[in-house]
Amino acid sequence: MNRNEKTGTPAVRPLVNHRMLAMLRAVGAGRGSVSCSSEPDLFIDGLSCGDQFAAHTLAHQGLLRAARPGLPGELVPAILTAAGQAIVTARQQHHAA
């Protein structure tokens, strides 16, 4: 029995399309920031991301997060989580092969 079976939570692999992958790459390159909110908005190079639904999905899937706490609505640097970095790395290795 694995950890997911013990908790009743199904094992779910995050679904990431090409647009989401580009968003993760930008965050990984240090170009992203997020608003401190339960629905964090993503900004790339200081501009609001055009697909906030995808940004919210990435945050809720635990692939990116705020680098530090902030006040509600404040923009703070965004960073990849270990899971987000793993997706970016896996895709880079897949395309290099």
Coordinates of N, CA, C and O in Angstrom, one line a residue:
M1 N 0.9 -1.2 0.0 CA 0.0 0.0 0.0 C 0.9 1.2 0.0 O 1.8 1.4 0.8
N2 N 0.7 2.2 -0.9 CA 1.5 3.4 -1.0 C 0.8 4.5 -0.2 O -0.3 4.3 0.3
R3 N 1.5 5.6 -0.1 CA 1.0 6.7 0.7 C -0.4 7.2 0.3 O -1.3 7.5 1.0
N4 N -0.6 7.3 -1.1 CA -1.9 7.7 -1.6 C -3.0 6.8 -1.2 O -4.1 7.2 -1.0
E5 N -2.7 5.5 -1.2 CA -3.8 4.5 -0.9 C -4.2 4.6 0.6 O -5.3 4.5 0.9
K6 N -3.2 5.0 1.4 CA -3.5 5.1 2.9 C -4.4 6.3 3.1 O -5.3 6.3 4.0
T7 N -4.2 7.4 2.3 CA -5.0 8.6 2.6 C -6.3 8.6 1.8 O -7.1 9.5 2.0
G8 N -6.4 7.7 0.8 CA -7.6 7.7 -0.1 C -7.4 8.7 -1.2 O -8.3 8.9 -2.0
T9 N -6.3 9.4 -1.3 CA -6.1 10.4 -2.4 C -5.5 9.7 -3.6 O -4.5 9.0 -3.5
P10 N -6.2 9.8 -4.7 CA -5.6 9.2 -5.9 C -4.3 9.8 -6.4 O -4.1 11.0 -6.2
A11 N -3.4 8.9 -6.9 CA -2.1 9.4 -7.4 C -2.4 10.1 -8.7 O -3.0 9.6 -9.7
V12 N -2.2 11.4 -8.8 CA -2.4 12.2 -9.9 C -1.2 12.9 -10.4 O -0.5 13.5 -9.6
R13 N -0.9 12.7 -11.7 CA 0.3 13.3 -12.3 C -0.2 14.6 -12.9 O -1.2 14.6 -13.6
P14 N 0.4 15.8 -12.6 CA 0.0 17.0 -13.1 C 0.0 17.0 -14.6 O 0.9 16.6 -15.3
L15 N -1.1 17.6 -15.2 CA -1.2 17.7 -16.6 C -0.7 19.1 -17.0 O -1.2 20.1 -16.5
V16 N 0.3 19.2 -17.8 CA 1.0 20.4 -18.2 C 1.0 20.5 -19.7 O 1.6 19.6 -20.4
N17 N 0.4 21.5 -20.3 CA 0.4 21.7 -21.7 C 1.6 22.6 -22.1 O 2.4 23.0 -21.2
H18 N 1.8 22.8 -23.4 CA 3.0 23.6 -23.8 C 3.0 25.0 -23.2 O 4.0 25.6 -22.9
R19 N 1.8 25.7 -23.1 CA 1.7 27.0 -22.5 C 2.1 27.0 -21.1 O 2.9 27.8 -20.6
M20 N 1.6 26.0 -20.3 CA 2.0 25.9 -18.9 C 3.5 25.6 -18.8 O 4.1 26.1 -17.8
L21 N 4.0 24.8 -19.6 CA 5.5 24.5 -19.6 C 6.3 25.8 -19.8 O 7.3 26.0 -19.1
A22 N 5.8 26.6 -20.7 CA 6.5 27.9 -21.0 C 6.4 28.8 -19.7 O 7.4 29.4 -19.4
M23 N 5.3 28.7 -19.0 CA 5.2 29.5 -17.8 C 6.1 29.0 -16.7 O 6.8 29.8 -16.1
L24 N 6.2 27.7 -16.6 CA 7.1 27.1 -15.6 C 8.6 27.5 -16.0 O 9.4 27.8 -15.1
R25 N 8.9 27.4 -17.2 CA 10.3 27.8 -17.6 C 10.6 29.2 -17.3 O 11.7 29.5 -16.8
A26 N 9.7 30.1 -17.5 CA 9.9 31.5 -17.2 C 10.1 31.7 -15.7 O 11.0 32.5 -15.3
V27 N 9.3 31.0 -14.9 CA 9.4 31.1 -13.5 C 10.8 30.6 -13.1 O 11.5 31.2 -12.3
G28 N 11.1 29.4 -13.6 CA 12.4 28.8 -13.3 C 13.6 29.7 -13.7 O 14.7 29.6 -13.1
A29 N 13.4 30.6 -14.7 CA 14.5 31.5 -15.1 C 14.5 32.8 -14.3 O 15.3 33.7 -14.6
G30 N 13.6 32.8 -13.3 CA 13.6 34.0 -12.4 C 12.8 35.2 -13.0 O 13.0 36.3 -12.5
R31 N 11.9 34.9 -13.9 CA 11.2 36.0 -14.6 C 9.8 36.2 -14.1 O 9.1 37.1 -14.6
G32 N 9.4 35.4 -13.1 CA 8.0 35.4 -12.7 C 7.8 36.0 -11.3 O 8.7 35.9 -10.4
S33 N 6.6 36.5 -11.1 CA 6.2 36.9 -9.7 C 4.7 36.5 -9.6 O 4.0 36.4 -10.6
V34 N 4.2 36.4 -8.4 CA 2.8 36.0 -8.1 C 2.2 37.0 -7.1 O 2.9 37.5 -6.3
S35 N 0.9 37.1 -7.2 CA 0.2 37.9 -6.2 C -0.1 37.0 -5.0 O -0.3 35.8 -5.2
C36 N 0.0 37.5 -3.8 CA -0.3 36.8 -2.6 C -1.8 36.7 -2.5 O -2.4 37.7 -2.1
S37 N -2.3 35.5 -2.7 CA -3.8 35.4 -2.8 C -4.1 33.9 -2.8 O -3.2 33.1 -3.1
S38 N -5.3 33.5 -2.5 CA -5.7 32.1 -2.6 C -5.8 31.7 -4.0 O -5.7 30.5 -4.4
E39 N -5.9 32.7 -4.9 CA -5.9 32.5 -6.4 C -4.8 33.3 -6.9 O -5.0 34.4 -7.5
P40 N -3.5 32.9 -6.8 CA -2.4 33.7 -7.2 C -2.3 34.0 -8.7 O -2.4 33.1 -9.5
D41 N -2.2 35.3 -9.0 CA -2.1 35.7 -10.4 C -0.6 35.7 -10.7 O 0.2 36.0 -9.9
L42 N -0.2 35.3 -11.9 CA 1.2 35.1 -12.3 C 1.5 36.3 -13.3 O 0.7 36.7 -14.1
F43 N 2.7 36.9 -13.0 CA 3.2 37.9 -13.9 C 4.6 37.4 -14.4 O 5.4 36.9 -13.6
I44 N 4.8 37.7 -15.7 CA 6.1 37.3 -16.3 C 6.7 38.6 -16.8 O 6.1 39.4 -17.6
D45 N 7.9 38.9 -16.4 CA 8.6 40.1 -16.8 C 7.8 41.3 -16.5 O 7.8 42.3 -17.2
G46 N 7.1 41.3 -15.4 CA 6.3 42.4 -14.9 C 4.9 42.6 -15.6 O 4.1 43.4 -15.2
L47 N 4.6 41.7 -16.5 CA 3.3 41.8 -17.3 C 2.4 40.7 -16.8 O 2.9 39.5 -16.6
S48 N 1.1 41.0 -16.7 CA 0.2 39.9 -16.3 C 0.1 38.8 -17.3 O 0.1 39.1 -18.5
C49 N 0.2 37.6 -16.8 CA 0.1 36.4 -17.7 C -1.3 36.4 -18.4 O -2.3 36.6 -17.7
G50 N -1.3 36.1 -19.6 CA -2.6 36.1 -20.4 C -3.5 35.0 -20.1 O -4.7 35.0 -20.4
D51 N -3.0 33.9 -19.4 CA -3.9 32.8 -19.1 C -3.8 32.5 -17.6 O -3.1 31.7 -17.1
Q52 N -4.6 33.3 -16.8 CA -4.6 33.2 -15.4 C -5.2 31.9 -14.9 O -4.8 31.4 -13.9
F53 N -6.1 31.3 -15.7 CA -6.6 30.0 -15.3 C -5.5 29.0 -15.3 O -5.4 28.2 -14.3
A54 N -4.6 29.0 -16.3 CA -3.4 28.1 -16.2 C -2.5 28.4 -15.1 O -2.0 27.5 -14.4
A55 N -2.3 29.7 -14.8 CA -1.5 30.1 -13.7 C -2.0 29.6 -12.4 O -1.3 29.0 -11.5
H56 N -3.3 29.7 -12.2 CA -4.0 29.2 -11.0 C -3.8 27.7 -10.9 O -3.5 27.1 -9.8
T57 N -4.0 27.0 -12.0 CA -3.8 25.5 -12.0 C -2.4 25.1 -11.6 O -2.3 24.2 -10.8
L58 N -1.4 25.8 -12.1 CA 0.0 25.5 -11.8 C 0.2 25.7 -10.3 O 0.9 24.8 -9.6
A59 N -0.3 26.7 -9.7 CA -0.2 27.0 -8.3 C -0.9 25.9 -7.5 O -0.4 25.4 -6.5
H60 N -2.1 25.6 -7.9 CA -2.9 24.7 -7.1 C -2.4 23.2 -7.2 O -2.6 22.4 -6.3
Q61 N -1.7 22.9 -8.3 CA -1.1 21.6 -8.5 C 0.2 21.6 -7.7 O 0.9 20.5 -7.7
G62 N 0.7 22.7 -7.2 CA 1.9 22.7 -6.4 C 3.2 22.7 -7.2 O 4.2 22.2 -6.8
L63 N 3.1 23.3 -8.4 CA 4.2 23.4 -9.3 C 5.0 24.7 -9.2 O 6.2 24.7 -9.6
L64 N 4.3 25.7 -8.8 CA 5.0 27.0 -8.5 C 4.4 27.6 -7.2 O 3.3 27.3 -6.9
R65 N 5.1 28.5 -6.6 CA 4.6 29.1 -5.4 C 5.3 30.5 -5.2 O 6.3 30.8 -5.9
A66 N 4.9 31.2 -4.2 CA 5.5 32.5 -3.9 C 6.9 32.1 -3.2 O 6.9 31.2 -2.4
A67 N 7.9 32.9 -3.5 CA 9.2 32.7 -2.9 C 9.2 33.1 -1.4 O 10.0 32.6 -0.6
R68 N 8.3 34.0 -1.0 CA 8.3 34.4 0.4 C 6.9 34.9 0.7 O 6.1 35.2 -0.2
P69 N 6.5 35.0 2.0 CA 5.2 35.5 2.3 C 5.1 37.0 1.9 O 6.1 37.7 1.8
G70 N 3.9 37.4 1.8 CA 3.6 38.8 1.5 C 2.2 39.2 2.0 O 1.4 38.3 2.4
L71 N 1.9 40.5 1.9 CA 0.6 41.0 2.2 C -0.4 40.6 1.1 O 0.0 40.4 0.0
P72 N -1.7 40.5 1.5 CA -2.7 40.1 0.4 C -2.6 41.1 -0.7 O -2.6 42.3 -0.6
G73 N -2.5 40.5 -1.9 CA -2.4 41.3 -3.2 C -1.0 41.7 -3.6 O -0.8 42.2 -4.7
E74 N 0.0 41.6 -2.6 CA 1.3 42.0 -2.9 C 2.0 41.1 -4.0 O 1.7 39.9 -3.9
L75 N 2.8 41.6 -4.9 CA 3.5 40.8 -5.8 C 4.9 40.4 -5.2 O 5.6 41.3 -4.7
V76 N 5.1 39.1 -5.2 CA 6.4 38.6 -4.7 C 7.0 37.7 -5.8 O 6.3 37.2 -6.6
P77 N 8.3 37.4 -5.7 CA 8.9 36.5 -6.7 C 8.3 35.2 -6.6 O 7.9 34.7 -5.6
A78 N 8.2 34.5 -7.8 CA 7.7 33.2 -7.9 C 8.8 32.2 -8.1 O 9.8 32.6 -8.7
I79 N 8.7 31.0 -7.5 CA 9.7 30.0 -7.7 C 9.0 28.7 -8.0 O 7.8 28.5 -7.7
L80 N 9.8 27.8 -8.6 CA 9.3 26.5 -8.9 C 9.4 25.6 -7.6 O 10.3 25.8 -6.9
T81 N 8.5 24.7 -7.4 CA 8.6 23.7 -6.4 C 9.4 22.6 -6.9 O 9.8 22.6 -8.1
A82 N 9.8 21.7 -6.1 CA 10.5 20.5 -6.6 C 9.8 19.8 -7.7 O 10.4 19.3 -8.7
A83 N 8.5 19.7 -7.6 CA 7.6 19.0 -8.6 C 7.7 19.8 -9.9 O 7.7 19.2 -11.0
G84 N 7.6 21.1 -9.8 CA 7.6 22.0 -11.0 C 9.0 21.9 -11.7 O 9.0 21.8 -12.9
Q85 N 10.1 21.9 -10.9 CA 11.4 21.8 -11.5 C 11.6 20.4 -12.1 O 12.2 20.3 -13.2
A86 N 11.0 19.4 -11.5 CA 11.1 18.0 -12.1 C 10.4 17.9 -13.5 O 10.9 17.3 -14.4
I87 N 9.3 18.6 -13.6 CA 8.6 18.6 -14.9 C 9.4 19.3 -16.0 O 9.6 18.8 -17.1
V88 N 10.0 20.5 -15.6 CA 10.8 21.2 -16.6 C 12.0 20.4 -17.0 O 12.4 20.3 -18.2
T89 N 12.7 19.8 -16.0 CA 13.9 19.0 -16.3 C 13.6 17.8 -17.1 O 14.3 17.5 -18.1
A90 N 12.5 17.1 -16.8 CA 12.1 16.0 -17.6 C 11.8 16.3 -19.0 O 12.2 15.6 -20.0
R91 N 11.1 17.4 -19.3 CA 10.8 17.8 -20.6 C 12.1 18.2 -21.4 O 12.2 18.0 -22.6
Q92 N 13.1 18.9 -20.7 CA 14.3 19.3 -21.3 C 15.1 18.0 -21.7 O 15.7 17.9 -22.8
Q93 N 15.1 17.0 -20.8 CA 15.9 15.8 -21.1 C 15.2 15.0 -22.3 O 15.8 14.4 -23.1
H94 N 13.9 15.1 -22.3 CA 13.1 14.3 -23.3 C 13.4 14.9 -24.7 O 13.6 14.2 -25.7
H95 N 13.5 16.3 -24.8 CA 13.8 16.9 -26.1 C 15.2 16.9 -26.5 O 15.5 17.0 -27.6
A96 N 16.1 16.7 -25.5 CA 17.5 16.6 -25.8 C 17.9 15.2 -26.4 O 18.9 15.0 -27.0
A97 N 17.0 14.2 -26.0 CA 17.3 12.8 -26.5 C 17.0 12.6 -27.9 O 16.4 13.2 -28.6

